[in-house]
mmCIF file with all atom_site columns, C-alpha atoms in Angstrom:
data_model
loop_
_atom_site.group_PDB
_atom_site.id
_atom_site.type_symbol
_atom_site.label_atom_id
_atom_site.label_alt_id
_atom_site.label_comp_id
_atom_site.label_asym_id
_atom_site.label_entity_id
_atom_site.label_seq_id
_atom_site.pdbx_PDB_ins_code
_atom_site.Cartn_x
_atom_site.Cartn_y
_atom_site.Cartn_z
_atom_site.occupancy
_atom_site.B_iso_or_equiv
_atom_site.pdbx_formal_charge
_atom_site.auth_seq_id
_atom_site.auth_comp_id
_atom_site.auth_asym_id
_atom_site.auth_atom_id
_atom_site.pdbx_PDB_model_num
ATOM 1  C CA . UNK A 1 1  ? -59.739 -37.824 -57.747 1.00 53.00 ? 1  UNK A CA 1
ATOM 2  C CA . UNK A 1 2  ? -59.946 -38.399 -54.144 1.00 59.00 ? 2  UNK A CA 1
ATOM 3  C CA . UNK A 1 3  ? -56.194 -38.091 -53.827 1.00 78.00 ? 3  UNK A CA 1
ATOM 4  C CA . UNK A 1 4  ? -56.671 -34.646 -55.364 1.00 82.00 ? 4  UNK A CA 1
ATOM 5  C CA . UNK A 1 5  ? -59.754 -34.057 -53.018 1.00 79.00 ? 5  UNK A CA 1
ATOM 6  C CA . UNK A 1 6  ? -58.090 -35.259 -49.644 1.00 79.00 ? 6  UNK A CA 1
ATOM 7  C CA . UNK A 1 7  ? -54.925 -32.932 -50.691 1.00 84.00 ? 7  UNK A CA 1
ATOM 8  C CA . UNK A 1 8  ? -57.233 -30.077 -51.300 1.00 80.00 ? 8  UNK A CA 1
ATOM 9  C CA . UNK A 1 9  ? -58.563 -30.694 -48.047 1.00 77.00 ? 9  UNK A CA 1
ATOM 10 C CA . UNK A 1 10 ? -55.008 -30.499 -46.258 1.00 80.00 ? 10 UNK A CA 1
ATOM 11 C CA . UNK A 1 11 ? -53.909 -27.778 -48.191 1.00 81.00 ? 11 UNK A CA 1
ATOM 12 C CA . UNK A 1 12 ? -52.154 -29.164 -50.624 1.00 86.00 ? 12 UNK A CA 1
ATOM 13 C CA . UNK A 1 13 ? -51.942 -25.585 -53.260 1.00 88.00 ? 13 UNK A CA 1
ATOM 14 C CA . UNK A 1 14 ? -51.911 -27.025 -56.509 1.00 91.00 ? 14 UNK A CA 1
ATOM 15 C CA . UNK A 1 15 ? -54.432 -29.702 -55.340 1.00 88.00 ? 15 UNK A CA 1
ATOM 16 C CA . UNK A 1 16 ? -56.551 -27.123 -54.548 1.00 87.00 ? 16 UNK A CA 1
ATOM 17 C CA . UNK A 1 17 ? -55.789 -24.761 -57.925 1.00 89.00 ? 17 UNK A CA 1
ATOM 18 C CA . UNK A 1 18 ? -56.515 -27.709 -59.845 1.00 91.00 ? 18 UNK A CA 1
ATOM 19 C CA . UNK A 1 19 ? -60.001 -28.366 -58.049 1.00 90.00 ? 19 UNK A CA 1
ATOM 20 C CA . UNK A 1 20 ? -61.047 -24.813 -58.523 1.00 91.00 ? 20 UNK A CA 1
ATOM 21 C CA . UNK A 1 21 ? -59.678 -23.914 -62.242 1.00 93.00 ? 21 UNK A CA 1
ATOM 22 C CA . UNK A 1 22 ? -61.813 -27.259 -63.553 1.00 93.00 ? 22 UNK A CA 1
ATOM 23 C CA . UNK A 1 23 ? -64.604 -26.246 -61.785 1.00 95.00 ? 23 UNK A CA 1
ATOM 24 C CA . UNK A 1 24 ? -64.343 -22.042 -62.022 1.00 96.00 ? 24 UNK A CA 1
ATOM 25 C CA . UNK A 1 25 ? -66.253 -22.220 -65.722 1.00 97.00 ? 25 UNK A CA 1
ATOM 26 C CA . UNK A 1 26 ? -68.922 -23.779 -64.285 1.00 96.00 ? 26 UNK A CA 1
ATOM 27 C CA . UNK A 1 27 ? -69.562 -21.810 -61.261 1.00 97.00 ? 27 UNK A CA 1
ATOM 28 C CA . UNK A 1 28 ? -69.271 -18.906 -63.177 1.00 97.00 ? 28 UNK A CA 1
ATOM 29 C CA . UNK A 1 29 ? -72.081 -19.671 -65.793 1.00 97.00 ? 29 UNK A CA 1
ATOM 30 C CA . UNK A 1 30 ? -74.273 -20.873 -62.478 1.00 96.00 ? 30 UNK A CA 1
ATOM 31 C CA . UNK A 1 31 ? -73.379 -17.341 -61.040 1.00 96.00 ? 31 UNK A CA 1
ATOM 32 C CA . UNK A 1 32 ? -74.246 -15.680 -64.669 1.00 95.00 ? 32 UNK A CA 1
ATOM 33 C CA . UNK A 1 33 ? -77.661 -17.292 -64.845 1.00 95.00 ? 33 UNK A CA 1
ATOM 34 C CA . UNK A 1 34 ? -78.716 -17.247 -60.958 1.00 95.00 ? 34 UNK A CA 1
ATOM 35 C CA . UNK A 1 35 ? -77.154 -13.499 -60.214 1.00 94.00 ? 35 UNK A CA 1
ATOM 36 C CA . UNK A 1 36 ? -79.666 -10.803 -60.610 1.00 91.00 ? 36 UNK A CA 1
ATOM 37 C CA . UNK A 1 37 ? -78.984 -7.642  -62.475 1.00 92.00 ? 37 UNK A CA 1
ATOM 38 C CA . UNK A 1 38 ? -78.457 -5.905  -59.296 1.00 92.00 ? 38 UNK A CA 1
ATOM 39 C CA . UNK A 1 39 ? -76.209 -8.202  -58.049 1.00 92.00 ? 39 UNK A CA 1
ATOM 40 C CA . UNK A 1 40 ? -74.054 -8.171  -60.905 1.00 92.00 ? 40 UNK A CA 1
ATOM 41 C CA . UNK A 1 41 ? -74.057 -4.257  -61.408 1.00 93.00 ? 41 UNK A CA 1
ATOM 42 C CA . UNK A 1 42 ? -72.559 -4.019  -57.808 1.00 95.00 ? 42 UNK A CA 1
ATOM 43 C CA . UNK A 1 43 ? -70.121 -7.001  -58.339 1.00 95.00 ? 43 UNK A CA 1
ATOM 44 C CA . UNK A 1 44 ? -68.598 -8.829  -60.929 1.00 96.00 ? 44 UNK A CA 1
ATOM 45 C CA . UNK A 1 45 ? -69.360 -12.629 -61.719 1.00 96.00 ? 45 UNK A CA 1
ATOM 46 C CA . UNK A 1 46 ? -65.655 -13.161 -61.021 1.00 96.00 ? 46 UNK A CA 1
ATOM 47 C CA . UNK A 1 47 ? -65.469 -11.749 -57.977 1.00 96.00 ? 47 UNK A CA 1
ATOM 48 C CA . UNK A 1 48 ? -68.740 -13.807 -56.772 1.00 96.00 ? 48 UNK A CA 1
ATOM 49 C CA . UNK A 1 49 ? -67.132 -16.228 -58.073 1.00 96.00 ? 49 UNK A CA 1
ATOM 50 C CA . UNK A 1 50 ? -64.111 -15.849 -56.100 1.00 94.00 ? 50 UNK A CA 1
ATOM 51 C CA . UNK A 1 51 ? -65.900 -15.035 -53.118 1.00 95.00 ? 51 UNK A CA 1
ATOM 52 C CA . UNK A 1 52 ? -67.782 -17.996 -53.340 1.00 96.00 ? 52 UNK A CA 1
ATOM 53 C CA . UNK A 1 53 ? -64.621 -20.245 -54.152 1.00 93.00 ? 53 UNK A CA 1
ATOM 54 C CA . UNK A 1 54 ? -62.871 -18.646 -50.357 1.00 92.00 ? 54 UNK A CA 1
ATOM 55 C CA . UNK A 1 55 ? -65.603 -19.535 -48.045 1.00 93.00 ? 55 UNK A CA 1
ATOM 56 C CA . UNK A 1 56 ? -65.504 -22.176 -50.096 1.00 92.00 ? 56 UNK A CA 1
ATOM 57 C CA . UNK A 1 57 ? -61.325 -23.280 -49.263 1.00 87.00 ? 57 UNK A CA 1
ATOM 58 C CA . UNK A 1 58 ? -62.027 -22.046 -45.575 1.00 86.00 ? 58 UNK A CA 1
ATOM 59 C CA . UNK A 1 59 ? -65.300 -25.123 -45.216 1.00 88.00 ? 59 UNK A CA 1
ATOM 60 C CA . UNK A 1 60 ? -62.706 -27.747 -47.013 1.00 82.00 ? 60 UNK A CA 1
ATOM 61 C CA . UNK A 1 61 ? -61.363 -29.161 -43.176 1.00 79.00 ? 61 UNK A CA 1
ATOM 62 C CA . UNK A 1 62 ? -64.345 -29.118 -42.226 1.00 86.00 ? 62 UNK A CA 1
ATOM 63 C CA . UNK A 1 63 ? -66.713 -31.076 -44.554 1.00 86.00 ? 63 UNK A CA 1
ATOM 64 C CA . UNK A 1 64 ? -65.986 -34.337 -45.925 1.00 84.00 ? 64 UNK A CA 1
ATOM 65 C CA . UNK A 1 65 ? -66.312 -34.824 -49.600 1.00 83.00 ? 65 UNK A CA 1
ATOM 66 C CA . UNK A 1 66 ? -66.198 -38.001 -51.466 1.00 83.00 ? 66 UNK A CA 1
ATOM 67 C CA . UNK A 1 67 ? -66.083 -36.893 -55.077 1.00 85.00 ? 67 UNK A CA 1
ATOM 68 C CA . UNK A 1 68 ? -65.613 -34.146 -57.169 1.00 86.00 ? 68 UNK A CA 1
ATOM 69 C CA . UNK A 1 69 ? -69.553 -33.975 -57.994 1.00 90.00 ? 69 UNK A CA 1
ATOM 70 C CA . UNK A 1 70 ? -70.018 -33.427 -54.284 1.00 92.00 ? 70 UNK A CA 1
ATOM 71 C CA . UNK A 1 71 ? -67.506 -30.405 -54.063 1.00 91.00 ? 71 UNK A CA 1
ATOM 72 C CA . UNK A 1 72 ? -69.593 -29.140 -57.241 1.00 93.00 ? 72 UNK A CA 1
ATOM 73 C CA . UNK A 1 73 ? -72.633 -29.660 -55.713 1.00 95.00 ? 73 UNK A CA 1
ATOM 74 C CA . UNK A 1 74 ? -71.370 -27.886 -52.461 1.00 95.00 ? 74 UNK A CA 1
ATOM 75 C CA . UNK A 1 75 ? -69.742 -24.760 -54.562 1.00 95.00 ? 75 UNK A CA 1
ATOM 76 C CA . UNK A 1 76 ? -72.690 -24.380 -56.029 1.00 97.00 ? 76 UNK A CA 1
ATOM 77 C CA . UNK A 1 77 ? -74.938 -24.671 -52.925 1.00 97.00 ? 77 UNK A CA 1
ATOM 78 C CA . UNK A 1 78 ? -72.409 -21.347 -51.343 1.00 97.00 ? 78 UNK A CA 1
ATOM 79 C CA . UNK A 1 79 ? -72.482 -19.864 -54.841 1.00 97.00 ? 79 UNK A CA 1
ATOM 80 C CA . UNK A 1 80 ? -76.746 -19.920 -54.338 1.00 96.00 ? 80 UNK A CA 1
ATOM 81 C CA . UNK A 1 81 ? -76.172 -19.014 -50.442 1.00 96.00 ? 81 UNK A CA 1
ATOM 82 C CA . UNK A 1 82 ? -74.022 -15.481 -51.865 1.00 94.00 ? 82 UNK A CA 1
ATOM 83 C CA . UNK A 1 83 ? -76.779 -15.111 -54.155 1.00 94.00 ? 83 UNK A CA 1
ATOM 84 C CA . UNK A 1 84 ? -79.317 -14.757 -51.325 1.00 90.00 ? 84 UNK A CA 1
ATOM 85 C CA . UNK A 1 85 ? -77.477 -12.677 -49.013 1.00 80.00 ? 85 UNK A CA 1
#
């Protein structure tokens, strides 16, 4: 896994499709439960959820992350930061 996480991190494509598809259910049923009806009247919980998941690949050089539970935690933490805005 941190093969997989330090090839996302360089840009490895299918590094980074594989990080994203295991983790895109997920972040979609946090965006489902945490999105408000007005939020997801104006935009679909798979485009949040691809919003989220491109600031997302643009942070990935920047932060370091040592596990896939961290990269969660960190989608999630954007996912709640689109929420707010």
């Amino acid at each position: 896994l941190r093969t997989t996480l330090s090839a996302a991190a360089a840009g490895d494509a299918a590094a980074l499709n594989a990080l994203f598809e295991r983790n895109l259910p997920l972040l979609e049923a946090f965006l489902r439960v945490r999105a408000g009806r007005a939020l997801q009247a104006r935009e679909s919980i798979r485009d949040l959820a691809q919003s989220v998941c491109r600031e997302v690949l643009g942070d990935l050089g920047k932060i370091e992350l040592r596990s896939e539970k961290e990269f969660r935690n960190y989608l999630f933490l954007e996912a709640g930061r689109k929420i707010l805005k």
